[in-house]
Tab-separated table of C-alpha atoms in Angstrom:
chain	number	residue	atom	x	y	z
A	287	ALA	CA	127.781	42.609	174.274
A	288	GLN	CA	130.042	40.886	175.746
A	289	LYS	CA	130.388	41.474	179.381
A	290	VAL	CA	134.277	40.006	179.477
A	291	THR	CA	136.902	41.872	176.721
A	292	GLN	CA	140.005	41.202	176.879
A	293	ALA	CA	141.077	43.277	173.746
A	294	GLN	CA	144.365	42.427	173.284
A	295	THR	CA	144.126	39.052	171.528
A	296	GLU	CA	148.494	37.916	171.431
A	297	ILE	CA	151.276	39.449	173.256
A	298	SER	CA	155.182	38.849	172.417
A	299	VAL	CA	157.616	39.628	174.767
A	300	VAL	CA	161.136	38.800	175.082
A	301	GLU	CA	161.452	37.155	178.560
A	302	LYS	CA	161.990	39.145	181.605
A	303	GLU	CA	160.467	41.689	180.082
A	304	ASP	CA	157.371	42.925	182.474
A	305	VAL	CA	153.648	42.297	180.567
A	306	THR	CA	150.142	43.434	181.607
A	307	LEU	CA	147.120	41.601	180.185
A	308	ASP	CA	144.122	44.053	180.296
A	309	CYS	CA	140.447	42.541	181.304
A	310	VAL	CA	137.820	44.562	181.050
A	311	TYR	CA	134.411	43.722	182.260
A	312	GLU	CA	130.357	44.882	182.467
A	313	THR	CA	128.080	44.234	185.117
A	314	ARG	CA	125.061	46.107	186.611
A	315	ASP	CA	125.737	43.791	189.668
A	316	THR	CA	127.187	44.495	192.685
A	317	THR	CA	128.037	41.597	193.680
A	318	TYR	CA	130.131	39.897	191.157
A	319	TYR	CA	132.957	37.843	191.364
A	320	LEU	CA	136.206	37.599	188.483
A	321	PHE	CA	138.578	34.946	187.774
A	322	TRP	CA	141.948	34.492	185.928
A	323	TYR	CA	142.667	31.150	184.326
A	324	LYS	CA	145.699	29.996	182.607
A	325	GLN	CA	145.954	27.755	179.840
A	326	PRO	CA	149.038	26.153	178.487
A	327	PRO	CA	150.119	24.711	175.266
A	328	SER	CA	149.100	21.533	176.786
A	329	GLY	CA	145.721	22.202	177.170
A	330	GLU	CA	144.681	21.946	180.709
A	331	LEU	CA	142.907	24.984	182.197
A	332	VAL	CA	144.308	26.306	185.517
A	333	PHE	CA	143.054	28.577	188.220
A	334	LEU	CA	145.121	31.036	189.349
A	335	ILE	CA	143.027	33.790	191.145
A	336	ARG	CA	139.498	35.049	192.052
A	337	ARG	CA	137.783	38.234	193.253
A	338	ASN	CA	134.925	38.907	194.618
A	339	SER	CA	133.746	42.580	194.108
A	340	PHE	CA	133.955	43.786	197.613
A	341	ASP	CA	137.679	43.857	197.899
A	342	GLU	CA	139.791	46.238	195.770
A	343	GLN	CA	143.003	45.383	196.952
A	344	ASN	CA	145.474	44.230	194.776
A	345	GLU	CA	147.293	40.585	194.768
A	346	ILE	CA	150.583	39.803	194.303
A	347	SER	CA	151.808	36.024	194.123
A	348	GLY	CA	155.247	35.564	193.648
A	349	ARG	CA	155.900	37.068	189.576
A	350	TYR	CA	151.993	37.389	189.323
A	351	SER	CA	150.215	40.536	190.242
A	352	TRP	CA	146.461	41.751	189.582
A	353	ASN	CA	145.288	44.897	189.643
A	354	PHE	CA	141.243	45.113	189.826
A	355	GLN	CA	139.325	48.666	189.588
A	356	LYS	CA	136.023	48.915	190.128
A	357	SER	CA	136.308	52.425	188.824
A	358	THR	CA	137.454	51.656	185.142
A	359	SER	CA	136.236	48.167	185.451
A	360	SER	CA	139.140	46.477	184.864
A	361	PHE	CA	141.227	43.204	186.543
A	362	ASN	CA	144.599	43.490	185.007
A	363	PHE	CA	146.926	40.837	185.445
A	364	THR	CA	150.967	41.787	185.332
A	365	ILE	CA	153.708	39.214	184.569
A	366	THR	CA	157.091	40.866	186.200
A	367	ALA	CA	159.749	39.314	184.923
A	368	SER	CA	158.274	37.344	182.469
A	369	GLN	CA	160.056	33.956	181.615
A	370	VAL	CA	159.371	31.156	178.707
A	371	VAL	CA	156.869	29.035	180.939
A	372	ASP	CA	155.023	31.946	180.808
A	373	SER	CA	153.696	30.977	177.324
A	374	ALA	CA	150.343	30.712	177.535
A	375	VAL	CA	146.339	31.310	176.726
A	376	TYR	CA	145.064	34.098	179.701
A	377	PHE	CA	141.456	34.230	180.731
A	378	CYS	CA	139.758	36.082	182.113
A	379	ALA	CA	136.242	35.313	183.682
A	380	LEU	CA	133.086	37.033	185.465
A	381	SER	CA	130.553	35.247	187.527
A	382	GLU	CA	127.259	38.010	188.701
A	383	ALA	CA	126.153	37.006	191.676
A	384	GLY	CA	123.149	40.023	192.350
A	385	ARG	CA	119.379	40.096	191.963
A	386	GLY	CA	118.381	40.031	188.435
A	387	SER	CA	121.491	38.102	187.142
A	388	THR	CA	121.399	34.557	186.032
A	389	LEU	CA	122.790	32.736	188.868
A	390	GLY	CA	125.343	29.978	187.587
A	391	ARG	CA	126.731	31.870	184.223
A	392	LEU	CA	130.030	32.240	184.455
A	393	TYR	CA	131.475	34.711	181.370
A	394	PHE	CA	134.494	34.366	179.742
A	395	GLY	CA	136.919	36.332	177.585
A	396	ARG	CA	138.210	35.491	174.321
A	397	GLY	CA	141.718	35.460	175.691
A	398	THR	CA	145.115	36.514	175.204
A	399	GLN	CA	147.991	34.435	173.838
A	400	LEU	CA	151.323	35.298	175.353
A	401	THR	CA	154.372	34.347	174.263
A	402	VAL	CA	157.280	34.259	175.733
A	403	TRP	CA	161.031	34.111	173.743
A	404	PRO	CA	164.117	33.519	175.206
B	20	GLU	CA	143.474	12.437	193.225
B	21	ALA	CA	141.384	15.295	192.638
B	22	GLN	CA	140.016	15.033	189.573
B	23	VAL	CA	137.354	15.986	187.148
B	24	THR	CA	137.804	13.192	184.160
B	25	GLN	CA	136.205	13.371	180.621
B	26	ASN	CA	136.137	10.667	177.534
B	27	PRO	CA	136.652	10.237	175.289
B	28	ARG	CA	139.203	12.539	174.844
B	29	TYR	CA	139.620	12.568	170.769
B	30	LEU	CA	136.617	11.270	168.344
B	31	ILE	CA	136.083	11.696	165.601
B	32	THR	CA	132.358	11.272	163.775
B	33	VAL	CA	129.837	11.866	161.096
B	34	THR	CA	126.969	14.094	161.100
B	35	GLY	CA	123.510	12.909	162.377
B	36	LYS	CA	124.783	10.714	164.666
B	37	LYS	CA	124.640	10.852	168.015
B	38	LEU	CA	127.015	10.942	170.507
B	39	THR	CA	127.768	11.447	174.235
B	40	VAL	CA	130.822	12.934	175.974
B	41	THR	CA	130.655	12.051	179.578
B	42	CYS	CA	132.244	13.394	182.840
B	43	SER	CA	132.656	12.463	185.715
B	44	GLN	CA	134.507	14.355	189.153
B	45	ASN	CA	134.975	12.893	192.673
B	46	MET	CA	135.307	15.786	194.462
B	47	ASN	CA	131.882	16.155	195.616
B	48	HIS	CA	130.873	19.245	194.020
B	49	GLU	CA	127.842	20.695	193.698
B	50	TYR	CA	128.236	22.913	190.590
B	51	MET	CA	129.002	21.286	186.871
B	52	SER	CA	129.225	22.731	183.741
B	53	TRP	CA	130.647	22.311	180.278
B	54	TYR	CA	131.837	24.768	177.622
B	55	ARG	CA	132.915	24.710	173.966
B	56	GLN	CA	136.361	26.520	173.094
B	57	ASP	CA	137.003	27.805	169.570
B	58	PRO	CA	139.847	30.022	167.835
B	59	GLY	CA	139.054	33.441	168.770
B	60	LEU	CA	135.775	32.981	170.444
B	61	GLY	CA	137.448	31.223	174.427
B	62	LEU	CA	134.924	29.428	176.392
B	63	ARG	CA	131.605	29.443	175.788
B	64	GLN	CA	129.139	28.582	178.229
B	65	ILE	CA	126.961	25.369	177.068
B	66	TYR	CA	125.295	24.378	179.848
B	67	TYR	CA	125.586	24.287	183.828
B	68	SER	CA	124.011	22.757	187.060
B	69	MET	CA	123.957	24.174	190.499
B	70	ASN	CA	122.938	21.230	191.565
B	71	VAL	CA	121.194	17.854	191.160
B	72	GLU	CA	117.985	19.284	190.473
B	73	VAL	CA	118.408	23.045	188.553
B	74	THR	CA	120.317	22.968	185.194
B	75	ASP	CA	120.279	26.000	182.756
B	76	LYS	CA	121.189	26.810	178.907
B	77	GLY	CA	124.512	28.697	179.182
B	78	ASP	CA	125.528	30.999	175.719
B	79	VAL	CA	125.798	28.368	173.501
B	80	PRO	CA	123.150	25.626	174.556
B	81	GLU	CA	121.259	24.437	170.736
B	82	GLY	CA	121.987	21.337	169.403
B	83	TYR	CA	123.171	20.049	173.304
B	84	LYS	CA	121.312	17.939	176.031
B	85	VAL	CA	122.883	17.713	179.644
B	86	SER	CA	121.816	15.109	182.114
B	87	ARG	CA	122.201	15.773	185.936
B	88	LYS	CA	120.922	12.592	187.645
B	89	GLU	CA	123.815	11.790	190.119
B	90	LYS	CA	126.147	14.488	191.442
B	91	ARG	CA	128.875	13.283	190.300
B	92	ASN	CA	127.909	12.988	186.859
B	93	PHE	CA	127.329	15.154	183.874
B	94	PRO	CA	126.903	13.745	180.345
B	95	LEU	CA	127.349	16.447	177.466
B	96	ILE	CA	124.765	14.461	174.901
B	97	LEU	CA	125.068	15.651	170.598
B	98	GLU	CA	121.294	14.089	169.498
B	99	SER	CA	122.557	15.015	165.745
B	100	PRO	CA	125.857	16.034	165.587
B	101	SER	CA	126.661	19.022	162.840
B	102	PRO	CA	130.328	20.179	161.446
B	103	ASN	CA	130.133	23.362	163.316
B	104	GLN	CA	129.848	21.718	166.543
B	105	THR	CA	133.430	20.283	165.936
B	106	SER	CA	135.567	22.174	169.153
B	107	LEU	CA	137.239	21.207	171.934
B	108	TYR	CA	134.964	20.803	174.975
B	109	PHE	CA	135.790	21.434	178.715
B	110	CYS	CA	133.648	19.865	181.518
B	111	ALA	CA	134.269	21.583	184.893
B	112	SER	CA	132.894	21.508	188.559
B	113	SER	CA	132.886	23.900	191.592
B	114	LEU	CA	132.239	23.214	195.496
B	115	SER	CA	129.276	25.623	194.313
B	116	TRP	CA	128.709	28.540	191.744
B	117	GLY	CA	129.539	32.243	192.471
B	118	ILE	CA	133.209	32.917	193.858
B	119	TYR	CA	134.168	29.194	193.772
B	120	GLU	CA	137.102	28.530	191.059
B	121	GLN	CA	136.203	25.782	188.325
B	122	TYR	CA	138.108	22.393	188.164
B	123	PHE	CA	138.541	21.401	184.240
B	124	GLY	CA	138.450	18.387	183.012
B	125	PRO	CA	141.023	17.895	180.330
B	126	GLY	CA	139.179	18.501	177.361
B	127	THR	CA	137.233	16.519	174.671
B	128	ARG	CA	138.466	17.013	170.977
B	129	LEU	CA	135.369	16.653	168.719
B	130	THR	CA	135.076	16.972	164.492
B	131	VAL	CA	132.126	16.460	162.981
B	132	THR	CA	132.430	15.304	159.460
């Protein structure tokens, strides 16, 4: 079973629409870390945000916001008023740190391709 | 400039011909890792190294070897490449494991014919 599931393979929106990228994770650990990375068409991978399992505060950074809900094992990413430059593949990732975990492993979801049309 | 470098960026080779993809970071990071990216499969971890003394397998280690003789370098070795290893490879480093974000190299596009 996948530890990180990004069910949306592709999403297309028109500029200025809001869009939410879903990420569901699976872990038995109480201590873990979640990440979002962006891969624009140029191919590089860029870190966006991290969250530890003890911090359920949602975060907003400009047009980006993240909703972490332990009750549903989700760490969703919302882009408000999307722009063409937001077109990219977005990856969610999980790192576990509890006893019995394989420390150092990083599990990525399969990614969501977001296309924003002008 | 803080960065992770990979070489070569593009490589076309034939089945069975040993190759090495180099990875180097200049940030004094303890943790380094290799990933492969394939369409529809996302990023999968091949090997990772928590520090120069600890290296371990990721999701898809078969057919690959790594070496961490010094902190800054983490080469990926394909002793006998096969066509199913055709992929986009990324090296990454971070200060340590856990909460620290990964810094990725630019990627190496490998084609094995």
